[in-house]
PDB file of C-alpha atoms in Angstrom:
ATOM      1  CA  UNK A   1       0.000   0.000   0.000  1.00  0.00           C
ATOM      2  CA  UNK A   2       1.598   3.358  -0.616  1.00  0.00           C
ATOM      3  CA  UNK A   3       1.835   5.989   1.643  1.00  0.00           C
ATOM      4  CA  UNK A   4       0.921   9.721   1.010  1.00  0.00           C
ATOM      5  CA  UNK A   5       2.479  11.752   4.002  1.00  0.00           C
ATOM      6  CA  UNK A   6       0.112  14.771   4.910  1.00  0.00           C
ATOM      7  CA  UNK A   7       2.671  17.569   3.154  1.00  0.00           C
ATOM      8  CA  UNK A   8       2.055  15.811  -0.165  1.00  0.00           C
ATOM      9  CA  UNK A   9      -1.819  15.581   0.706  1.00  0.00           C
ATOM     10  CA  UNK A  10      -1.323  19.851   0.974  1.00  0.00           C
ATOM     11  CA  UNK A  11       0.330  20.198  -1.845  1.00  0.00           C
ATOM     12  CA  UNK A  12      -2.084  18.134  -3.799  1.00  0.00           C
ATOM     13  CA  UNK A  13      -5.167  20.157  -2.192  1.00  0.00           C
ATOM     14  CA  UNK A  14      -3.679  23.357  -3.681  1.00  0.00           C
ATOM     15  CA  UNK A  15      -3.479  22.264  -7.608  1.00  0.00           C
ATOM     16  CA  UNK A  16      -6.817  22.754  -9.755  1.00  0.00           C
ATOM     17  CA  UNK A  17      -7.589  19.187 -10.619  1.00  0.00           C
ATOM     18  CA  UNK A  18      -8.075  18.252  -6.799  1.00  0.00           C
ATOM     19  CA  UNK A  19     -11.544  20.553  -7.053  1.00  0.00           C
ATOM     20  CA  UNK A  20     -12.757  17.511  -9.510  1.00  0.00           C
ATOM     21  CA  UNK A  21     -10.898  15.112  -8.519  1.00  0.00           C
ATOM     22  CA  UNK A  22     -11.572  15.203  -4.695  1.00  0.00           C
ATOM     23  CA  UNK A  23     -15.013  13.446  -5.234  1.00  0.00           C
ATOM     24  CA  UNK A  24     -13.208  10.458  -6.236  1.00  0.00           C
ATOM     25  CA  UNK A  25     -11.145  10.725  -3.218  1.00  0.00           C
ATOM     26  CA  UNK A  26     -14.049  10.665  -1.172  1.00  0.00           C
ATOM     27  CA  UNK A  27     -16.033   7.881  -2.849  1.00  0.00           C
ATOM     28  CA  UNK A  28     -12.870   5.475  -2.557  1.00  0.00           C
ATOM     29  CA  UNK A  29     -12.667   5.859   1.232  1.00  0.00           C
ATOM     30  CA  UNK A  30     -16.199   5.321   1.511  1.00  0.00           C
ATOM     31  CA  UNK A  31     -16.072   2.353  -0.566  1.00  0.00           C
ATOM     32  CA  UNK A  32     -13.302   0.886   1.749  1.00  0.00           C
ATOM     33  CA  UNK A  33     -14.156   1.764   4.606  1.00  0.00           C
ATOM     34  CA  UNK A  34     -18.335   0.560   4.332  1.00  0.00           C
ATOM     35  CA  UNK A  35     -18.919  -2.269   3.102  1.00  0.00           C
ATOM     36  CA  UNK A  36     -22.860  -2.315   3.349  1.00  0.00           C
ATOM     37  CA  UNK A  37     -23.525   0.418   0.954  1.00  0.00           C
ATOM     38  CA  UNK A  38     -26.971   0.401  -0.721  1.00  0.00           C
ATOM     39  CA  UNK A  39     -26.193   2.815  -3.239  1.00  0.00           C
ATOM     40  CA  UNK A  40     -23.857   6.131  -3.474  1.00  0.00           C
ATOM     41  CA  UNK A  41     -23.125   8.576  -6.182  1.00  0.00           C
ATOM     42  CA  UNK A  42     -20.423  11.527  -6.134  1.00  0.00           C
ATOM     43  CA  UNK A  43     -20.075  13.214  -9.359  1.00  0.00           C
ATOM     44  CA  UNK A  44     -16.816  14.115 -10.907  1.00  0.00           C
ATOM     45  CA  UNK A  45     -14.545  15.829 -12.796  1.00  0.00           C
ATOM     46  CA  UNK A  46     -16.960  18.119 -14.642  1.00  0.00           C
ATOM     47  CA  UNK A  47     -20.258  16.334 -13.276  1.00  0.00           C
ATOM     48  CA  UNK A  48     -18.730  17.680 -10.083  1.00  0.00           C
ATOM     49  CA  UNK A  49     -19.284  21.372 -10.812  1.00  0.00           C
ATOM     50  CA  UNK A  50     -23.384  21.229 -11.450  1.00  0.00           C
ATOM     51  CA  UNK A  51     -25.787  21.687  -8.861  1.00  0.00           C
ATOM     52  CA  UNK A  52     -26.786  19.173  -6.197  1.00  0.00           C
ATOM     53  CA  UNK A  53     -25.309  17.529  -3.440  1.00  0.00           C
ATOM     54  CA  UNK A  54     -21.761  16.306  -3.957  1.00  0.00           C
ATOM     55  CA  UNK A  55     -22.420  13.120  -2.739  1.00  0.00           C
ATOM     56  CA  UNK A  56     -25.253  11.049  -1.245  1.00  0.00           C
ATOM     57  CA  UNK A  57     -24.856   7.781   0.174  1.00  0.00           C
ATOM     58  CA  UNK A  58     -27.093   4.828   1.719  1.00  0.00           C
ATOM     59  CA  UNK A  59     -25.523   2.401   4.239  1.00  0.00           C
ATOM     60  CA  UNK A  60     -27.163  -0.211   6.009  1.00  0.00           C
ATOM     61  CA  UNK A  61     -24.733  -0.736   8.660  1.00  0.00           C
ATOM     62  CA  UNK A  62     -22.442   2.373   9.573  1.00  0.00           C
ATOM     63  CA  UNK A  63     -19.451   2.658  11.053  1.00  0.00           C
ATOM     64  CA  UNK A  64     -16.797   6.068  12.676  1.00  0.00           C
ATOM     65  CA  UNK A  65     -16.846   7.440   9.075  1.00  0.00           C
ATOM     66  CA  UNK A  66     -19.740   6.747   6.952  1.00  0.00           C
ATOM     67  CA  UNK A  67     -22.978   6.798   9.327  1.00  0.00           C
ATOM     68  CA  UNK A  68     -26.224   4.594   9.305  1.00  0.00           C
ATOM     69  CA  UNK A  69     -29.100   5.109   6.248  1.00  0.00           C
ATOM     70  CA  UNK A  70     -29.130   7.957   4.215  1.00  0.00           C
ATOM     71  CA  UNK A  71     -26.328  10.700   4.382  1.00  0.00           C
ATOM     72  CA  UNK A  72     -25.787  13.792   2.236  1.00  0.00           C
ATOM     73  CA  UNK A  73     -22.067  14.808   1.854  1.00  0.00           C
ATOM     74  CA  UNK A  74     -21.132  18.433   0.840  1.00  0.00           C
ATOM     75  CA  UNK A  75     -17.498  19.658   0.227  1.00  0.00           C
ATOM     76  CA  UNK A  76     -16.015  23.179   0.521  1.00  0.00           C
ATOM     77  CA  UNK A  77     -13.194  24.597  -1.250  1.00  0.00           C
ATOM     78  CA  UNK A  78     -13.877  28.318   0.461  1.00  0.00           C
ATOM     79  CA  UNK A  79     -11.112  29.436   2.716  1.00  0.00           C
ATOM     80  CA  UNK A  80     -14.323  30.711   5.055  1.00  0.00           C
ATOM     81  CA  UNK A  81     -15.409  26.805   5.546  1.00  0.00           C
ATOM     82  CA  UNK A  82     -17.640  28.283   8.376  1.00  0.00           C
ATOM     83  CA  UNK A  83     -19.690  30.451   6.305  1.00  0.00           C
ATOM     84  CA  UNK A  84     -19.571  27.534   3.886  1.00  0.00           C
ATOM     85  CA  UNK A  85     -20.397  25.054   6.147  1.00  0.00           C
ATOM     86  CA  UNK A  86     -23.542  27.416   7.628  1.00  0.00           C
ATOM     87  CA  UNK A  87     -24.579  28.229   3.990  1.00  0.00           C
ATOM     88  CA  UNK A  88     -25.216  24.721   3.422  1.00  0.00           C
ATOM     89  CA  UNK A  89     -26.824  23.221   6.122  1.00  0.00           C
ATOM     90  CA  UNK A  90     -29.486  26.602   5.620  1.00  0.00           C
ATOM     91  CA  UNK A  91     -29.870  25.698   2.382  1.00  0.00           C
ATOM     92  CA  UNK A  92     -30.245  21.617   2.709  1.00  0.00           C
ATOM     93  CA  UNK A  93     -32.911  22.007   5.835  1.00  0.00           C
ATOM     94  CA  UNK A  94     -35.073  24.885   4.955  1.00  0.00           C
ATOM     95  CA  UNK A  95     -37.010  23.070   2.488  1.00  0.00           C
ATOM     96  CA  UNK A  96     -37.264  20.119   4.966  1.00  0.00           C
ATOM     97  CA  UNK A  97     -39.531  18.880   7.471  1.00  0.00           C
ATOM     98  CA  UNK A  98     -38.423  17.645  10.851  1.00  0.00           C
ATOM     99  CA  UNK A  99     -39.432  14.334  10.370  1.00  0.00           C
ATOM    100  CA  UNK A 100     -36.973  14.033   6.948  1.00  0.00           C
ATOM    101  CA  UNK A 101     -34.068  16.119   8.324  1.00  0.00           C
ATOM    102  CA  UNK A 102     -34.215  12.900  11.377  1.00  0.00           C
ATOM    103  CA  UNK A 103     -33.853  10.345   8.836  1.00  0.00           C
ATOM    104  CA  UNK A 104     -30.611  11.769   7.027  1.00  0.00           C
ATOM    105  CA  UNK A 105     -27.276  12.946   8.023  1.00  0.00           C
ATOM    106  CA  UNK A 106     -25.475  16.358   6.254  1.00  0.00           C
ATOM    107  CA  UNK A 107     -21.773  16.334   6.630  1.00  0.00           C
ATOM    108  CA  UNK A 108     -19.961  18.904   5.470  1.00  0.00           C
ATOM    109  CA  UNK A 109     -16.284  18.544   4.394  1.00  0.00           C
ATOM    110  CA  UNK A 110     -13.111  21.234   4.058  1.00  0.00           C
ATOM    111  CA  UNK A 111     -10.892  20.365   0.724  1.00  0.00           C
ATOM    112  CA  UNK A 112      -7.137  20.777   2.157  1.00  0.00           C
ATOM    113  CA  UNK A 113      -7.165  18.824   4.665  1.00  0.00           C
ATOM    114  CA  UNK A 114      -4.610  19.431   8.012  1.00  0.00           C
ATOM    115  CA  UNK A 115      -5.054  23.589   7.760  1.00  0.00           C
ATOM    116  CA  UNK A 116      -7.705  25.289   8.859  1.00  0.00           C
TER     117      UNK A 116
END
């Protein structure tokens, strides 16, 4: 298995194709690390840049990293990742009722990793 020490992991944050290509990332560490997936989609490359949730996932059996039933996954790029972060969860609950916002999980990711 190779290695990728966190200073490469920077580096690689800061270049233009890890905007499209972080998706990918993401979907590969789900895949290994759940291995009761229903179904998951996270679009990429250009499919990356339309509108909608940048990822969505159904597990059956969670675990520390990918939780149980349905989960919405959103991924900032913005150096404000709290504004970000806020932004989205207004705009993913507003249109939903109580009942559907307890039967999903929004997490909300930061593209570079170990800076903040």
């Amino acid at each position: 298995m190779k290695r990728i020490s966190a200073l490469k992991l920077e580096q690689w944050a800061e270049k233009l194709n890890a905007r499209t290509d972080f998706p990918a990332v993401v979907l590969d560490l789900v895949r290994a690390s759940a291995t009761s997936l229903s179904s998951y989609r996270f679009p990429q490359g250009d499919k990356g840049q339309v509108r909608g949730f940048d990822g969505i996932v159904e597990c059956e059996e969670g675990n520390a990293f990918v939780p149980d039933g349905l989960s919405i996954w959103e991924i900032g790029h913005d150096k404000d990742y709290e504004g970000k972060a806020n932004y989205e969860y207004q705009k993913h609950t507003d249109g939903l009722t109580q009942e559907a916002r307890g039967e999903m999980t929004l997490l909300l990711m930061k593209q570079g990793g170990c800076h903040g």
